PDB file of C-alpha atoms in Angstrom:
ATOM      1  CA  UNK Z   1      -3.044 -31.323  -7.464  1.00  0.00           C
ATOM      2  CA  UNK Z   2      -2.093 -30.172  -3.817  1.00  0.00           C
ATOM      3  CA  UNK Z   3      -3.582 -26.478  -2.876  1.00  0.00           C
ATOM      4  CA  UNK Z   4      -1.186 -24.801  -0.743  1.00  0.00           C
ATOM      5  CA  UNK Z   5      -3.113 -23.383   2.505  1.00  0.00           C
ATOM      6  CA  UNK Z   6      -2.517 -19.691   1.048  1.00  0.00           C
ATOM      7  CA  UNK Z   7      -3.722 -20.299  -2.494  1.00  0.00           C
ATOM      8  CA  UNK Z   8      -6.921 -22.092  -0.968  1.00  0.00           C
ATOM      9  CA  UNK Z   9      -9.938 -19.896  -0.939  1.00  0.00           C
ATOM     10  CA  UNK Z  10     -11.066 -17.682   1.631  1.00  0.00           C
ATOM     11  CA  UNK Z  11     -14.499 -16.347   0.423  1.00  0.00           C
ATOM     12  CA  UNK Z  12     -16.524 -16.598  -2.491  1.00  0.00           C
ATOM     13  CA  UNK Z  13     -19.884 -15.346  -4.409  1.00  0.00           C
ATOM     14  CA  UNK Z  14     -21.552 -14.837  -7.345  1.00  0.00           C
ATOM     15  CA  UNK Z  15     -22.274 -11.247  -9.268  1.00  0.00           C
ATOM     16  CA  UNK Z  16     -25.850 -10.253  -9.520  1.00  0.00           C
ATOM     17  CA  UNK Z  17     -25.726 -12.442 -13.137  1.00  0.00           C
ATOM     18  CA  UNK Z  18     -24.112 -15.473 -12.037  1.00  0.00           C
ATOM     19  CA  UNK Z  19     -21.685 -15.497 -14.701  1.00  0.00           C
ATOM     20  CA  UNK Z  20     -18.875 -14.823 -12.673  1.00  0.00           C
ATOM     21  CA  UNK Z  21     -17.381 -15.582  -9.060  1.00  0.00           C
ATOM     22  CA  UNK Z  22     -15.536 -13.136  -6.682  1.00  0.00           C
ATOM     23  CA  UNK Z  23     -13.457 -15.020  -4.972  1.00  0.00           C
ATOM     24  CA  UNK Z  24     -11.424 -13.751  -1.735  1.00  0.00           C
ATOM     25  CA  UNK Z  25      -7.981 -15.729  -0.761  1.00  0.00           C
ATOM     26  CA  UNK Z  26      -5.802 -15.607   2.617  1.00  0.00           C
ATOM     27  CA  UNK Z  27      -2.868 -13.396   0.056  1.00  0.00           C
ATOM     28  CA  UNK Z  28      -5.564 -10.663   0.097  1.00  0.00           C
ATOM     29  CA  UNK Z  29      -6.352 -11.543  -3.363  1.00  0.00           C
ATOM     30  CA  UNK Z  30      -9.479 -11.267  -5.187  1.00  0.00           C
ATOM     31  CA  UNK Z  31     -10.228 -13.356  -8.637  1.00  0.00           C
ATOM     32  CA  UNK Z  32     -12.919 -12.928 -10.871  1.00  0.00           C
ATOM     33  CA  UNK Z  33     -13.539 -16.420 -12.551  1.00  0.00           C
ATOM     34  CA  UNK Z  34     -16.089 -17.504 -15.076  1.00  0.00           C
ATOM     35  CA  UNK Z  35     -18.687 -19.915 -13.702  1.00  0.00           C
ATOM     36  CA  UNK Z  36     -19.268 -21.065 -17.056  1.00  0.00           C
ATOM     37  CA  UNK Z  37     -15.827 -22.119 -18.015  1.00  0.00           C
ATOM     38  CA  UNK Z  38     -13.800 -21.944 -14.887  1.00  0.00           C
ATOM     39  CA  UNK Z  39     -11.164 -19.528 -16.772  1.00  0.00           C
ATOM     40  CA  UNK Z  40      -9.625 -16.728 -14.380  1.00  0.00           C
ATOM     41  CA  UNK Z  41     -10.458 -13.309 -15.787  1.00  0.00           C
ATOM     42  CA  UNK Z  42      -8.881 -10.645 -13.250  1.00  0.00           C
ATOM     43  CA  UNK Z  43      -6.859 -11.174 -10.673  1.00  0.00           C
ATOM     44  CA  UNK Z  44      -5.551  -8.126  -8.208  1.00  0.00           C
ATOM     45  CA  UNK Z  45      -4.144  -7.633  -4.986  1.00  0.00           C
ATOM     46  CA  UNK Z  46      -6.650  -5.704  -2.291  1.00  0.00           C
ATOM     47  CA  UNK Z  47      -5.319  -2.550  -0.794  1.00  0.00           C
ATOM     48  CA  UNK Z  48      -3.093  -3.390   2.473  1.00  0.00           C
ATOM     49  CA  UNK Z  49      -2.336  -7.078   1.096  1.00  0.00           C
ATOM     50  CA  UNK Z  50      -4.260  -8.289   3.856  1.00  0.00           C
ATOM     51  CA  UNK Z  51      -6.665 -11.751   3.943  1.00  0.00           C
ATOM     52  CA  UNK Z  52     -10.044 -11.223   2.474  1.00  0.00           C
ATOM     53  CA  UNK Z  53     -12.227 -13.051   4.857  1.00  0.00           C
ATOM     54  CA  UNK Z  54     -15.288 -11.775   3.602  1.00  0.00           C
ATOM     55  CA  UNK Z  55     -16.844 -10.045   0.345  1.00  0.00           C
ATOM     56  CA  UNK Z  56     -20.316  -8.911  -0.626  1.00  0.00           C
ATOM     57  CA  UNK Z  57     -21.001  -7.365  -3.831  1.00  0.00           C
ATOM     58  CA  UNK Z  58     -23.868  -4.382  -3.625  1.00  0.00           C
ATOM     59  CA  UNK Z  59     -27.565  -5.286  -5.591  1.00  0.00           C
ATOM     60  CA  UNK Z  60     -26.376  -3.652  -8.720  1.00  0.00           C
ATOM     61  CA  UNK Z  61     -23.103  -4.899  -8.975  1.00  0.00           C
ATOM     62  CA  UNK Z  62     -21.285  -1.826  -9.204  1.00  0.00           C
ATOM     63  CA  UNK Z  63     -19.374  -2.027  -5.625  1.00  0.00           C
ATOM     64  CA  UNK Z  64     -17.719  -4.630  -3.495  1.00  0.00           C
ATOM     65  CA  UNK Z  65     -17.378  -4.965  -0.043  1.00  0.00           C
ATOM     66  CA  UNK Z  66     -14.114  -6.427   1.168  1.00  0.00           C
ATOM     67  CA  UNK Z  67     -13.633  -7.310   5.303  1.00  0.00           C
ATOM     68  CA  UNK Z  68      -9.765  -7.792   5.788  1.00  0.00           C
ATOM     69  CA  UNK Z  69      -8.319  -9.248   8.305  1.00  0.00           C
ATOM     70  CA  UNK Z  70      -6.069  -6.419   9.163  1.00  0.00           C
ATOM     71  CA  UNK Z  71      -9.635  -4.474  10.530  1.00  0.00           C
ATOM     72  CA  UNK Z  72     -10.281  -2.568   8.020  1.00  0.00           C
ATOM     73  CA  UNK Z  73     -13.746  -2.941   5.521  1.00  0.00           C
ATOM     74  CA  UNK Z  74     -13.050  -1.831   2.062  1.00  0.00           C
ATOM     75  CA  UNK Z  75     -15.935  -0.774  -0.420  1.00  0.00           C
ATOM     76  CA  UNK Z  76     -14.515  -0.305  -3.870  1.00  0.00           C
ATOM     77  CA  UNK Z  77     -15.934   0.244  -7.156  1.00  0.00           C
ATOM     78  CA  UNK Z  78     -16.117  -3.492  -9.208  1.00  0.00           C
ATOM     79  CA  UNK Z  79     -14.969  -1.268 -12.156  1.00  0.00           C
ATOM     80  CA  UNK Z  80     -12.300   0.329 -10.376  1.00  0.00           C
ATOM     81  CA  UNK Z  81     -11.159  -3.517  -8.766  1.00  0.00           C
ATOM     82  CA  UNK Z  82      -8.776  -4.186 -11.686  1.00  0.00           C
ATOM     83  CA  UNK Z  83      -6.557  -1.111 -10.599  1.00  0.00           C
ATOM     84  CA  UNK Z  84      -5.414  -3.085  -7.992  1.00  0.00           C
ATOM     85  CA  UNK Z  85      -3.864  -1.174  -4.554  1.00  0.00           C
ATOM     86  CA  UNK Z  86      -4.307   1.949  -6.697  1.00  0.00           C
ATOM     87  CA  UNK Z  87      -8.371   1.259  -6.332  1.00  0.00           C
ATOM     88  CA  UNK Z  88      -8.614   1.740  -2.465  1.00  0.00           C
ATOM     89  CA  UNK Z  89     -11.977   3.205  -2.367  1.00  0.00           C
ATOM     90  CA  UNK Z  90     -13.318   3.679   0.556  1.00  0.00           C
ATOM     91  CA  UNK Z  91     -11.404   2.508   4.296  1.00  0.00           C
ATOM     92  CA  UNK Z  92     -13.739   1.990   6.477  1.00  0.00           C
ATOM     93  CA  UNK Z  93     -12.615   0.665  10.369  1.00  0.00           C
ATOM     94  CA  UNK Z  94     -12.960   1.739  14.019  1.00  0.00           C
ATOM     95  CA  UNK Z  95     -10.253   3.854  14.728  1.00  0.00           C
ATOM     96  CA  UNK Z  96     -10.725   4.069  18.272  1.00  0.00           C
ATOM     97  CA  UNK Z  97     -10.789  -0.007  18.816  1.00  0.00           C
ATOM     98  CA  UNK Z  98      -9.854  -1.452  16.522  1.00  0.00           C
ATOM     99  CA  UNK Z  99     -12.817  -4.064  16.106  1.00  0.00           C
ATOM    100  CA  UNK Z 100     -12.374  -7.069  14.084  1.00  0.00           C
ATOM    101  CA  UNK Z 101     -15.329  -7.181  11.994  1.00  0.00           C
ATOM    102  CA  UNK Z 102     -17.057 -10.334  11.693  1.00  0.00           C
ATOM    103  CA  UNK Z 103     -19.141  -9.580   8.593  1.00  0.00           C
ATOM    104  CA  UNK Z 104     -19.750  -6.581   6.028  1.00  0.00           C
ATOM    105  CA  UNK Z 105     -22.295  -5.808   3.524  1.00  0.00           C
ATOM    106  CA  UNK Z 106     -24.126  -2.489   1.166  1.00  0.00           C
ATOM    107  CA  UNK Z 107     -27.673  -1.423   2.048  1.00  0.00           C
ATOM    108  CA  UNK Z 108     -30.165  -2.620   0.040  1.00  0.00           C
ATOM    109  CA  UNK Z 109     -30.110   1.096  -1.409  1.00  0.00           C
ATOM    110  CA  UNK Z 110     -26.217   0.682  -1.967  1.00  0.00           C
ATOM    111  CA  UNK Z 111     -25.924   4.203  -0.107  1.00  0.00           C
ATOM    112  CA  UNK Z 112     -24.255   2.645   2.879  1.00  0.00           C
ATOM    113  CA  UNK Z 113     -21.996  -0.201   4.366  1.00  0.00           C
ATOM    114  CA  UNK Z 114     -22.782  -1.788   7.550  1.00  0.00           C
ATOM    115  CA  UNK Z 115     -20.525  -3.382   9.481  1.00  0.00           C
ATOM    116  CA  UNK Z 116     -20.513  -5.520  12.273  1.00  0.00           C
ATOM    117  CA  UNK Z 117     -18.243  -6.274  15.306  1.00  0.00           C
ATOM    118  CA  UNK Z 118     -18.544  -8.951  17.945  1.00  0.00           C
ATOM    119  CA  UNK Z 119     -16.898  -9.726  21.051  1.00  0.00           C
ATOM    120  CA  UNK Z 120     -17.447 -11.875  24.236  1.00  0.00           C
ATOM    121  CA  UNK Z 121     -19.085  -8.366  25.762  1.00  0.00           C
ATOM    122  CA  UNK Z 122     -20.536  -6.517  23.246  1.00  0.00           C
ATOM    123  CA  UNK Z 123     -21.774  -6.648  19.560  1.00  0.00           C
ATOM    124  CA  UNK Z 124     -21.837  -2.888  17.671  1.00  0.00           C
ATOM    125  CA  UNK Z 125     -23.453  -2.448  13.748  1.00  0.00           C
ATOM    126  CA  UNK Z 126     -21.963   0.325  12.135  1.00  0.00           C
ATOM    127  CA  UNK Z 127     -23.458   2.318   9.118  1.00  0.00           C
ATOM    128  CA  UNK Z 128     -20.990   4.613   6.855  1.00  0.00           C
ATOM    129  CA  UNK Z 129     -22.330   6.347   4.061  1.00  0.00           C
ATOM    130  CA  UNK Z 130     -20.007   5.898   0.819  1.00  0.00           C
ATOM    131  CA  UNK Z 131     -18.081   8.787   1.366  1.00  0.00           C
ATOM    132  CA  UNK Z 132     -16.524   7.401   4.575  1.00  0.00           C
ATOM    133  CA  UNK Z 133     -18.383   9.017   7.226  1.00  0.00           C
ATOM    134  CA  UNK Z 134     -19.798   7.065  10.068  1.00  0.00           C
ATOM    135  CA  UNK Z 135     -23.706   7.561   9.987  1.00  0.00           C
ATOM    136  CA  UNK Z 136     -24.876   5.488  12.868  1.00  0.00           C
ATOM    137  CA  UNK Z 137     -23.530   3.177  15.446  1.00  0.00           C
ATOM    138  CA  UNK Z 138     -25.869   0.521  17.228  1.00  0.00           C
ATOM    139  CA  UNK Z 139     -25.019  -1.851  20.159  1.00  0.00           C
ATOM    140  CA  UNK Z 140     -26.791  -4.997  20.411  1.00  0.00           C
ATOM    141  CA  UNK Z 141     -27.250  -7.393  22.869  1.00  0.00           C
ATOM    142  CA  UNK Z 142     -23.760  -9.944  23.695  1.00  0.00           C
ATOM    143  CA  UNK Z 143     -25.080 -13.107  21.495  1.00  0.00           C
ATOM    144  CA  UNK Z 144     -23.384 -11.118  18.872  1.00  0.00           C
ATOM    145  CA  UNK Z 145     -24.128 -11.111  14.901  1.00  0.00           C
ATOM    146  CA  UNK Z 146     -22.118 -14.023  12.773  1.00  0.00           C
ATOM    147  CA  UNK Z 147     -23.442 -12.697   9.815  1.00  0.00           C
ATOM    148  CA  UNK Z 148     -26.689 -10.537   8.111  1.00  0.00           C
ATOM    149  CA  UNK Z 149     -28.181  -8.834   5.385  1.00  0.00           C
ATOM    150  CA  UNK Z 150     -29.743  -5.735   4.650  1.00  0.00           C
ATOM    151  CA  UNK Z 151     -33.070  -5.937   2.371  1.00  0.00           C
TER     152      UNK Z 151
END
């Protein structure tokens, strides 16, 4: 069978069980599949439509953390995911430039998402608390932060 490049997979883990995968695609698409049998169990279209180049679920698999390629991280409820566009949750971006964000992920707490944006110049982590509000902003040195995790 031949994959066309949008239906190939973007992203992918595992929920905190194993039993299932979260899988991102270039459509802005998210799947839920069974790791057990392979079987597709929900499939929905992220808010905005755009590609889902990243997703991390929080530690007690409540929330998921969706980077987008259109700059914008979205945390949404893992309940609330099969509502589709109507489940935005939580927009979180830089609304002054616009960063791309190379990686996003919850605190180990799951009181926060941390995002982080690179560039040839600068790298900046930014912490919102889950109602949307930027807590903290750190720069870091110009090496820049491909990806990380917060235990």
């Amino acid at each position: 069978t031949v994959v066309k490049k949008q239906d190939r997979p973007m992203t992918a883990c595992f929920d905190r069980t194993g039993k299932q995968v979260v899988v991102g695609f270039r459509r802005g698409e998210v799947r839920v599949v069974s790791s057990e049998s392979g079987e597709t169990l929900l499939v929905v279209q992220a808010s905005g439509g755009a590609a889902i180049k990243g997703l991390s679920l929080s530690r007690d698999g409540k929330s998921i953390v969706l980077n987008c390629t259109d700059r914008v991280i979205r945390a949404v409820a893992f309940d609330n995911l099969a509502e589709g566009p109507r489940a935005a949750g939580r927009e979180l971006q830089d609304v002054v430039n616009r960063s791309q964000w190379c990686h996003a992920c919850f605190s180990a707490d799951n009181e926060h998402v941390i995002g982080g944006s690179t560039s040839a110049t600068e790298q900046k982590l930014y912490i919102w608390d889950l109602h949307g509000h930027l807590t903290k902003m750190l720069d870091g040195p110009k090496d820049g932060a491909v990806h990380f995790s917060w235990a």
